[in-house]
mmCIF file of C-alpha atoms in Angstrom:
data_model
loop_
_atom_site.group_PDB
_atom_site.id
_atom_site.type_symbol
_atom_site.label_atom_id
_atom_site.label_comp_id
_atom_site.label_asym_id
_atom_site.label_seq_id
_atom_site.Cartn_x
_atom_site.Cartn_y
_atom_site.Cartn_z
ATOM 1 C CA ARG A 19 0.000 0.000 0.000
ATOM 2 C CA ASP A 20 1.462 3.326 -0.988
ATOM 3 C CA ILE A 21 0.568 6.804 -2.187
ATOM 4 C CA ARG A 22 2.024 7.208 -5.659
ATOM 5 C CA LEU A 23 1.302 8.603 -9.090
ATOM 6 C CA VAL A 24 -0.923 6.330 -11.156
ATOM 7 C CA ASN A 25 -2.421 6.440 -14.641
ATOM 8 C CA TRP A 26 -5.865 7.901 -13.997
ATOM 9 C CA ASP A 27 -8.754 7.706 -16.453
ATOM 10 C CA CYS A 28 -11.171 10.559 -15.743
ATOM 11 C CA THR A 29 -13.939 8.883 -17.783
ATOM 12 C CA LEU A 30 -13.770 5.531 -15.982
ATOM 13 C CA ARG A 31 -12.709 7.241 -12.735
ATOM 14 C CA THR A 32 -10.154 4.578 -11.988
ATOM 15 C CA ALA A 33 -6.465 3.832 -12.104
ATOM 16 C CA ILE A 34 -5.376 1.849 -15.167
ATOM 17 C CA SER A 35 -2.261 -0.153 -15.940
ATOM 18 C CA ASP A 36 0.640 0.967 -18.131
ATOM 19 C CA ILE A 37 -0.429 -1.604 -20.742
ATOM 20 C CA GLU A 38 -3.817 0.105 -21.057
ATOM 21 C CA VAL A 39 -2.143 3.405 -22.017
ATOM 22 C CA ASP A 40 -1.613 4.047 -25.737
ATOM 23 C CA ARG A 41 1.309 6.388 -26.385
ATOM 24 C CA VAL A 42 0.745 8.953 -29.137
ATOM 25 C CA ASP A 43 3.605 11.067 -30.505
ATOM 26 C CA LEU A 44 2.668 14.618 -31.492
ATOM 27 C CA LYS A 45 5.185 16.592 -33.529
ATOM 28 C CA ALA A 46 3.534 20.003 -33.177
ATOM 29 C CA GLU A 47 0.273 21.733 -32.260
ATOM 30 C CA THR A 48 -2.572 19.243 -32.671
ATOM 31 C CA LEU A 49 -6.279 19.477 -31.927
ATOM 32 C CA LEU A 50 -7.734 16.241 -30.548
ATOM 33 C CA GLU A 51 -11.221 15.077 -29.677
ATOM 34 C CA VAL A 52 -11.422 14.261 -25.953
ATOM 35 C CA PRO A 53 -14.380 12.517 -24.251
ATOM 36 C CA GLY A 54 -16.597 15.005 -22.445
ATOM 37 C CA TYR A 55 -15.538 18.059 -24.483
ATOM 38 C CA SER A 56 -17.637 19.492 -27.303
ATOM 39 C CA ASN A 57 -14.655 21.190 -28.956
ATOM 40 C CA PRO A 58 -11.247 19.701 -29.830
ATOM 41 C CA VAL A 59 -8.482 20.281 -27.250
ATOM 42 C CA GLN A 60 -5.093 21.742 -28.094
ATOM 43 C CA PHE A 61 -1.967 19.649 -27.465
ATOM 44 C CA GLY A 62 1.625 19.764 -28.673
ATOM 45 C CA VAL A 63 2.420 23.302 -27.544
ATOM 46 C CA LEU A 64 4.754 24.746 -24.928
ATOM 47 C CA THR A 65 3.290 27.660 -22.973
ATOM 48 C CA SER A 66 5.606 30.115 -21.227
ATOM 49 C CA PHE A 67 4.682 32.333 -18.306
ATOM 50 C CA ALA A 68 6.406 34.297 -15.552
ATOM 51 C CA TYR A 69 6.344 33.808 -11.811
ATOM 52 C CA PRO A 70 6.977 37.015 -9.835
ATOM 53 C CA LEU A 71 9.828 36.711 -7.325
ATOM 54 C CA GLU A 72 9.903 37.864 -3.729
ATOM 55 C CA GLU A 73 12.165 40.658 -2.453
ATOM 56 C CA GLY A 74 11.769 42.658 -5.674
ATOM 57 C CA LEU A 75 14.050 40.269 -7.569
ATOM 58 C CA GLY A 76 11.955 40.437 -10.716
ATOM 59 C CA GLU A 77 10.496 37.342 -12.323
ATOM 60 C CA ILE A 78 11.417 33.843 -13.450
ATOM 61 C CA ILE A 79 9.996 32.390 -16.659
ATOM 62 C CA VAL A 80 8.969 28.737 -16.933
ATOM 63 C CA ALA A 81 7.312 26.711 -19.703
ATOM 64 C CA THR A 82 4.918 23.767 -19.674
ATOM 65 C CA THR A 83 2.845 21.593 -21.994
ATOM 66 C CA ARG A 84 0.122 21.330 -19.322
ATOM 67 C CA ILE A 85 -0.476 24.892 -18.189
ATOM 68 C CA GLU A 86 -3.483 23.925 -16.022
ATOM 69 C CA THR A 87 -1.185 22.013 -13.654
ATOM 70 C CA MET A 88 0.504 25.255 -12.582
ATOM 71 C CA LEU A 89 -2.353 25.519 -10.080
ATOM 72 C CA GLY A 90 -0.598 22.697 -8.180
ATOM 73 C CA ASP A 91 2.973 23.986 -8.494
ATOM 74 C CA THR A 92 4.987 23.898 -5.265
ATOM 75 C CA ALA A 93 8.530 24.784 -6.447
ATOM 76 C CA ILE A 94 10.643 25.942 -9.370
ATOM 77 C CA ALA A 95 13.771 24.009 -10.317
ATOM 78 C CA VAL A 96 16.971 25.304 -11.927
ATOM 79 C CA HIS A 97 20.398 23.790 -12.637
ATOM 80 C CA SER A 98 22.908 24.422 -9.864
ATOM 81 C CA GLN A 99 25.574 25.608 -12.330
ATOM 82 C CA ASP A 100 23.330 27.927 -14.317
ATOM 83 C CA GLU A 101 24.868 31.361 -13.719
ATOM 84 C CA ARG A 102 21.571 33.109 -14.498
ATOM 85 C CA TYR A 103 19.933 31.721 -11.375
ATOM 86 C CA LYS A 104 22.691 31.203 -8.799
ATOM 87 C CA HIS A 105 21.585 34.333 -6.930
ATOM 88 C CA LEU A 106 18.084 32.838 -6.630
ATOM 89 C CA HIS A 107 18.975 29.544 -4.923
ATOM 90 C CA GLY A 108 16.772 29.225 -1.848
ATOM 91 C CA LYS A 109 14.704 32.281 -2.796
ATOM 92 C CA TYR A 110 10.978 32.173 -3.478
ATOM 93 C CA ALA A 111 8.542 32.953 -6.252
ATOM 94 C CA VAL A 112 4.920 33.795 -5.488
ATOM 95 C CA HIS A 113 2.004 31.988 -7.097
ATOM 96 C CA PRO A 114 -0.136 34.640 -8.852
ATOM 97 C CA PHE A 115 -3.494 32.998 -8.081
ATOM 98 C CA ASN A 116 -3.149 31.822 -4.485
ATOM 99 C CA GLY A 117 -0.077 33.505 -3.000
ATOM 100 C CA ARG A 118 1.682 30.165 -2.387
ATOM 101 C CA LYS A 119 5.451 30.521 -1.939
ATOM 102 C CA LEU A 120 7.445 28.425 -4.417
ATOM 103 C CA GLU A 121 11.058 27.765 -3.441
ATOM 104 C CA ILE A 122 13.752 27.949 -6.118
ATOM 105 C CA ILE A 123 15.501 24.577 -5.847
ATOM 106 C CA CYS A 124 18.333 22.858 -7.724
ATOM 107 C CA ALA A 125 17.496 19.654 -9.606
ATOM 108 C CA ASP A 126 20.386 18.903 -11.966
ATOM 109 C CA ASP A 127 18.953 15.515 -13.013
ATOM 110 C CA LEU A 128 15.773 17.183 -14.238
ATOM 111 C CA VAL A 129 16.791 20.593 -15.578
ATOM 112 C CA LYS A 130 18.885 21.305 -18.650
ATOM 113 C CA ALA A 131 20.286 24.815 -18.568
ATOM 114 C CA THR A 132 20.338 24.877 -22.376
ATOM 115 C CA PHE A 133 16.652 23.952 -22.814
ATOM 116 C CA GLY A 134 14.043 26.681 -22.766
ATOM 117 C CA THR A 135 14.580 29.206 -20.004
ATOM 118 C CA GLY A 136 16.507 26.751 -17.829
ATOM 119 C CA ALA A 137 13.793 26.976 -15.168
ATOM 120 C CA VAL A 138 11.173 24.268 -14.667
ATOM 121 C CA LYS A 139 7.889 24.407 -12.742
ATOM 122 C CA ILE A 140 7.472 21.518 -10.289
ATOM 123 C CA THR A 141 4.056 19.885 -9.785
ATOM 124 C CA PRO A 142 4.798 16.801 -7.640
ATOM 125 C CA ALA A 143 1.208 15.499 -7.568
ATOM 126 C CA HIS A 144 0.754 15.473 -11.357
ATOM 127 C CA ASP A 145 4.030 14.557 -13.041
ATOM 128 C CA SER A 146 6.258 11.499 -12.599
ATOM 129 C CA LYS A 147 9.567 13.381 -12.783
ATOM 130 C CA ASP A 148 8.263 16.117 -10.506
ATOM 131 C CA PHE A 149 7.030 13.445 -8.094
ATOM 132 C CA ASN A 150 10.621 12.239 -7.597
ATOM 133 C CA VAL A 151 11.883 15.794 -7.153
ATOM 134 C CA GLY A 152 9.127 16.411 -4.629
ATOM 135 C CA LYS A 153 10.238 13.390 -2.605
ATOM 136 C CA GLN A 154 13.889 14.466 -2.710
ATOM 137 C CA HIS A 155 13.163 18.031 -1.598
ATOM 138 C CA ASN A 156 10.261 17.314 0.755
ATOM 139 C CA LEU A 157 7.847 19.458 -1.250
ATOM 140 C CA ASP A 158 4.087 19.673 -0.815
ATOM 141 C CA PHE A 159 2.043 17.343 -3.012
ATOM 142 C CA ILE A 160 -1.115 19.187 -4.025
ATOM 143 C CA ASN A 161 -3.723 17.341 -6.077
ATOM 144 C CA ILE A 162 -5.821 19.835 -8.044
ATOM 145 C CA PHE A 163 -8.182 17.421 -9.832
ATOM 146 C CA THR A 164 -11.349 15.604 -8.854
ATOM 147 C CA ASP A 165 -11.702 11.979 -9.934
ATOM 148 C CA ASP A 166 -13.692 13.036 -13.001
ATOM 149 C CA GLY A 167 -11.063 15.568 -14.079
ATOM 150 C CA ASN A 168 -12.445 18.862 -12.787
ATOM 151 C CA ILE A 169 -10.457 21.418 -10.824
ATOM 152 C CA ASN A 170 -11.007 20.890 -7.091
ATOM 153 C CA GLU A 171 -10.834 23.358 -4.193
ATOM 154 C CA ASN A 172 -7.014 23.213 -4.225
ATOM 155 C CA GLY A 173 -7.068 24.898 -7.617
ATOM 156 C CA GLY A 174 -8.632 28.016 -6.146
ATOM 157 C CA PRO A 175 -12.125 29.552 -6.383
ATOM 158 C CA GLN A 176 -11.345 31.204 -9.715
ATOM 159 C CA PHE A 177 -11.025 27.800 -11.410
ATOM 160 C CA GLU A 178 -12.785 25.342 -9.091
ATOM 161 C CA GLY A 179 -15.329 23.166 -10.895
ATOM 162 C CA MET A 180 -13.894 23.711 -14.363
ATOM 163 C CA PRO A 181 -13.086 20.640 -16.485
ATOM 164 C CA ARG A 182 -9.289 20.365 -16.685
ATOM 165 C CA PHE A 183 -8.998 21.347 -20.352
ATOM 166 C CA THR A 184 -11.449 24.203 -19.967
ATOM 167 C CA ALA A 185 -9.213 25.381 -17.132
ATOM 168 C CA ARG A 186 -6.259 25.156 -19.526
ATOM 169 C CA ALA A 187 -7.654 28.037 -21.563
ATOM 170 C CA ALA A 188 -8.901 29.899 -18.470
ATOM 171 C CA VAL A 189 -5.458 29.845 -16.827
ATOM 172 C CA ILE A 190 -3.877 31.315 -19.959
ATOM 173 C CA ASP A 191 -6.484 34.106 -20.019
ATOM 174 C CA ALA A 192 -5.895 34.801 -16.311
ATOM 175 C CA LEU A 193 -2.135 34.966 -16.827
ATOM 176 C CA LYS A 194 -2.626 37.410 -19.682
ATOM 177 C CA GLU A 195 -4.769 39.613 -17.435
ATOM 178 C CA LYS A 196 -1.949 39.705 -14.878
ATOM 179 C CA GLY A 197 0.687 40.414 -17.522
ATOM 180 C CA LEU A 198 2.459 37.127 -16.868
ATOM 181 C CA TYR A 199 1.813 35.291 -20.138
ATOM 182 C CA ARG A 200 4.945 34.998 -22.275
ATOM 183 C CA GLY A 201 3.901 33.053 -25.348
ATOM 184 C CA MET A 202 3.313 29.684 -26.951
ATOM 185 C CA GLU A 203 5.289 27.540 -29.396
ATOM 186 C CA ASN A 204 5.078 24.118 -31.002
ATOM 187 C CA ASN A 205 6.522 21.297 -28.944
ATOM 188 C CA GLU A 206 6.921 17.592 -29.651
ATOM 189 C CA ILE A 207 5.310 15.509 -26.901
ATOM 190 C CA GLU A 208 4.228 11.954 -26.102
ATOM 191 C CA LEU A 209 0.587 11.815 -25.048
ATOM 192 C CA GLY A 210 -1.025 8.958 -23.141
ATOM 193 C CA ARG A 211 -4.572 7.884 -24.056
ATOM 194 C CA CYS A 212 -6.652 5.141 -22.455
ATOM 195 C CA SER A 213 -7.041 2.221 -24.861
ATOM 196 C CA ARG A 214 -10.653 1.727 -23.744
ATOM 197 C CA THR A 215 -12.090 5.239 -23.469
ATOM 198 C CA ASN A 216 -9.617 7.266 -25.577
ATOM 199 C CA ASP A 217 -9.497 9.775 -22.720
ATOM 200 C CA ILE A 218 -6.255 11.608 -21.997
ATOM 201 C CA VAL A 219 -4.560 9.795 -19.122
ATOM 202 C CA GLU A 220 -3.933 12.067 -16.147
ATOM 203 C CA PRO A 221 -1.075 11.371 -13.707
ATOM 204 C CA MET A 222 -2.797 11.465 -10.298
ATOM 205 C CA ILE A 223 -1.453 10.837 -6.819
ATOM 206 C CA LYS A 224 -3.560 8.152 -5.154
ATOM 207 C CA PRO A 225 -3.322 5.596 -2.332
ATOM 208 C CA GLN A 226 -3.256 2.240 -4.137
ATOM 209 C CA TRP A 227 -2.150 -1.387 -3.818
ATOM 210 C CA PHE A 228 0.984 -2.458 -5.682
ATOM 211 C CA VAL A 229 2.785 -5.707 -6.470
ATOM 212 C CA ASN A 230 6.577 -5.676 -6.416
ATOM 213 C CA CYS A 231 7.596 -7.350 -9.689
ATOM 214 C CA ASN A 232 11.398 -7.280 -9.241
ATOM 215 C CA THR A 233 11.806 -10.921 -8.140
ATOM 216 C CA MET A 234 9.739 -12.245 -11.036
ATOM 217 C CA ALA A 235 11.554 -9.978 -13.504
ATOM 218 C CA LYS A 236 14.992 -11.140 -12.353
ATOM 219 C CA ALA A 237 13.955 -14.787 -12.712
ATOM 220 C CA ALA A 238 12.633 -14.150 -16.225
ATOM 221 C CA LEU A 239 15.814 -12.315 -17.238
ATOM 222 C CA HIS A 240 18.000 -15.112 -15.898
ATOM 223 C CA ALA A 241 15.958 -17.750 -17.729
ATOM 224 C CA VAL A 242 16.703 -16.145 -21.104
ATOM 225 C CA LYS A 243 20.321 -15.218 -20.383
ATOM 226 C CA SER A 244 21.042 -18.776 -19.218
ATOM 227 C CA LYS A 245 19.285 -20.191 -22.324
ATOM 228 C CA GLU A 246 16.738 -22.020 -20.160
ATOM 229 C CA ILE A 247 14.210 -20.175 -22.305
ATOM 230 C CA GLU A 248 14.930 -19.418 -25.965
ATOM 231 C CA ILE A 249 13.240 -16.503 -27.690
ATOM 232 C CA ILE A 250 12.570 -16.970 -31.397
ATOM 233 C CA PRO A 251 13.330 -14.889 -33.452
ATOM 234 C CA PRO A 252 16.367 -13.940 -31.301
ATOM 235 C CA GLN A 253 16.194 -10.211 -32.085
ATOM 236 C CA TYR A 254 13.232 -9.989 -29.711
ATOM 237 C CA GLU A 255 15.521 -10.780 -26.802
ATOM 238 C CA GLN A 256 16.301 -7.073 -26.602
ATOM 239 C CA ASP A 257 12.605 -6.282 -26.125
ATOM 240 C CA TRP A 258 12.532 -8.854 -23.324
ATOM 241 C CA TYR A 259 15.551 -7.263 -21.630
ATOM 242 C CA ARG A 260 14.349 -3.690 -22.127
ATOM 243 C CA TRP A 261 10.959 -4.456 -20.586
ATOM 244 C CA LEU A 262 12.124 -6.528 -17.624
ATOM 245 C CA GLU A 263 15.228 -4.498 -16.760
ATOM 246 C CA ASN A 264 12.974 -1.457 -16.390
ATOM 247 C CA ILE A 265 10.152 -3.219 -14.560
ATOM 248 C CA ARG A 266 8.021 -1.156 -12.214
ATOM 249 C CA ASP A 267 5.683 -2.057 -9.387
ATOM 250 C CA TRP A 268 2.275 -3.086 -10.701
ATOM 251 C CA CYS A 269 -0.714 -1.057 -9.494
ATOM 252 C CA ILE A 270 -3.375 -3.750 -9.006
ATOM 253 C CA SER A 271 -6.256 -1.804 -7.387
ATOM 254 C CA ARG A 272 -9.109 -0.418 -9.445
ATOM 255 C CA GLN A 273 -12.020 1.866 -8.567
ATOM 256 C CA LEU A 274 -14.598 0.104 -10.746
ATOM 257 C CA TRP A 275 -17.783 -1.709 -9.690
ATOM 258 C CA TRP A 276 -16.842 -5.058 -11.259
ATOM 259 C CA GLY A 277 -14.163 -7.499 -10.135
ATOM 260 C CA HIS A 278 -12.987 -9.173 -6.940
ATOM 261 C CA ARG A 279 -12.725 -6.916 -3.900
ATOM 262 C CA VAL A 280 -9.212 -6.272 -2.634
ATOM 263 C CA PRO A 281 -8.728 -8.668 0.334
ATOM 264 C CA ALA A 282 -7.781 -5.840 2.674
ATOM 265 C CA TRP A 283 -9.663 -4.560 5.715
ATOM 266 C CA TYR A 284 -9.091 -1.246 7.439
ATOM 267 C CA VAL A 285 -9.267 -0.905 11.211
ATOM 268 C CA THR A 286 -10.645 2.393 12.503
ATOM 269 C CA LEU A 287 -9.913 2.632 16.197
ATOM 270 C CA GLU A 288 -12.236 4.538 18.491
ATOM 271 C CA ASP A 289 -9.387 6.782 19.623
ATOM 272 C CA ASP A 290 -7.993 7.477 16.116
ATOM 273 C CA LYS A 291 -7.772 11.207 15.414
ATOM 274 C CA GLU A 292 -8.289 10.643 11.684
ATOM 275 C CA LYS A 293 -11.326 8.539 10.840
ATOM 276 C CA ASP A 294 -11.040 8.372 7.028
ATOM 277 C CA MET A 295 -10.209 4.971 5.563
ATOM 278 C CA GLY A 296 -6.487 4.671 4.910
ATOM 279 C CA SER A 297 -5.417 7.530 7.167
ATOM 280 C CA TYR A 298 -2.960 5.218 8.957
ATOM 281 C CA ILE A 299 -1.105 2.796 6.705
ATOM 282 C CA ASP A 300 -0.372 0.410 9.590
ATOM 283 C CA HIS A 301 -4.127 -0.090 10.217
ATOM 284 C CA TRP A 302 -4.564 -2.311 7.150
ATOM 285 C CA ILE A 303 -5.092 -6.058 7.546
ATOM 286 C CA ILE A 304 -4.608 -8.427 4.615
ATOM 287 C CA ALA A 305 -6.650 -11.612 5.006
ATOM 288 C CA ARG A 306 -8.426 -14.332 3.017
ATOM 289 C CA ASN A 307 -11.841 -13.313 4.397
ATOM 290 C CA LYS A 308 -13.475 -11.091 6.983
ATOM 291 C CA SER A 309 -13.425 -13.795 9.653
ATOM 292 C CA ASP A 310 -9.636 -14.025 9.406
ATOM 293 C CA ALA A 311 -9.423 -10.226 9.405
ATOM 294 C CA VAL A 312 -11.504 -10.046 12.596
ATOM 295 C CA LEU A 313 -9.218 -12.564 14.315
ATOM 296 C CA GLU A 314 -6.117 -10.600 13.402
ATOM 297 C CA ALA A 315 -7.706 -7.317 14.484
ATOM 298 C CA LYS A 316 -8.500 -8.798 17.904
ATOM 299 C CA GLN A 317 -4.902 -9.956 18.272
ATOM 300 C CA ARG A 318 -3.418 -6.704 17.045
ATOM 301 C CA TYR A 319 -5.688 -4.372 19.035
ATOM 302 C CA PRO A 320 -6.709 -6.240 22.226
ATOM 303 C CA GLU A 321 -9.069 -4.432 24.571
ATOM 304 C CA LYS A 322 -9.718 -1.674 22.011
ATOM 305 C CA LYS A 323 -12.939 -0.708 20.275
ATOM 306 C CA TYR A 324 -12.745 -0.536 16.519
ATOM 307 C CA GLN A 325 -14.623 -0.688 13.224
ATOM 308 C CA LEU A 326 -13.539 -3.028 10.426
ATOM 309 C CA ASP A 327 -14.235 -2.125 6.788
ATOM 310 C CA GLN A 328 -13.115 -3.787 3.577
ATOM 311 C CA ASP A 329 -11.427 -1.661 0.947
ATOM 312 C CA PRO A 330 -14.080 -0.805 -1.695
ATOM 313 C CA ASP A 331 -11.502 -1.109 -4.502
ATOM 314 C CA VAL A 332 -11.355 -4.204 -6.688
ATOM 315 C CA LEU A 333 -8.396 -6.077 -8.130
ATOM 316 C CA ASP A 334 -7.213 -5.495 -11.674
ATOM 317 C CA THR A 335 -8.896 -8.147 -13.846
ATOM 318 C CA TRP A 336 -5.600 -9.406 -15.259
ATOM 319 C CA PHE A 337 -4.271 -9.856 -11.741
ATOM 320 C CA PHE A 338 -7.183 -11.795 -10.249
ATOM 321 C CA SER A 339 -7.802 -13.917 -13.368
ATOM 322 C CA TRP A 340 -4.190 -15.099 -13.338
ATOM 323 C CA SER A 341 -4.529 -16.079 -9.691
ATOM 324 C CA PHE A 342 -6.896 -18.944 -10.614
ATOM 325 C CA PRO A 343 -5.404 -22.466 -10.858
ATOM 326 C CA PRO A 344 -4.551 -23.394 -14.482
ATOM 327 C CA ASN A 345 -7.129 -26.204 -14.590
ATOM 328 C CA CYS A 346 -9.976 -23.797 -13.782
ATOM 329 C CA THR A 347 -11.978 -21.974 -16.400
ATOM 330 C CA TRP A 348 -12.403 -18.252 -15.851
ATOM 331 C CA LEU A 349 -15.023 -16.244 -17.712
ATOM 332 C CA ALA A 350 -15.186 -12.460 -17.783
ATOM 333 C CA GLY A 351 -18.185 -10.368 -18.580
#
């Protein structure tokens, strides 16, 4: 159980696996039909805008392909050796719509001084690279989207309730009004779309269940390298290695109404300060059924009053179907 970025489908309102994401390469500005929007949405552009700096130090210009996510920015990153910004290390910019202070940090693994302005906005709750930077620098993780892809209260009253791509245009207009808009240019990007709904996949930070795949991946790699398994034609060995050497934990929980419930029960103690499910990660009990979960709860919390609730999420269909014995027939649908 962990809180991480997942592929979120705003139409299905669930996390989806990497395999369910179709990658689309856009070379320049492209208008695409998106579920839920009457007009095509613009992609493949880089939008530049300025953040005003504290202490009368002027401004710092950043660029992004997802301008709406600036509502969740919590820092600005520069390269430590970039002479243009050395005097700003540890200083702060001010968010124009909510007054949030954004620290100027150094992230040499992320920022290229020769690309763009050499300054990068950091949105830890909505970008995988920014997520890692946020962990390294102990930044705030601010989710600005509802499950169906609208701006939530964290996005501010000016934008709250807007669909995310409607907010994209509204943020640009608001920046122009404040004199902070700096332009737009074509930009080659890779866009993720759900293979089932064709919706644009949104990176969202969510508490989910994951399976560590490293042990299985190492065994599979060894089997091919030792010739225990032969791949024919042999040129596909490189695909095997590329996939398994870069294996990631598998998000197996889904927020759909079909499928097997996750076999996890949450214990809410009477004296817990936070009563929401999942508030305390050590309160989860994994068990075959509720009876076993009750027994473990009694052992773990003797003499305490508590409430036991099963996680409403279900298991990814590929995960639970593969868990059946091979001589069983499994039917979906």
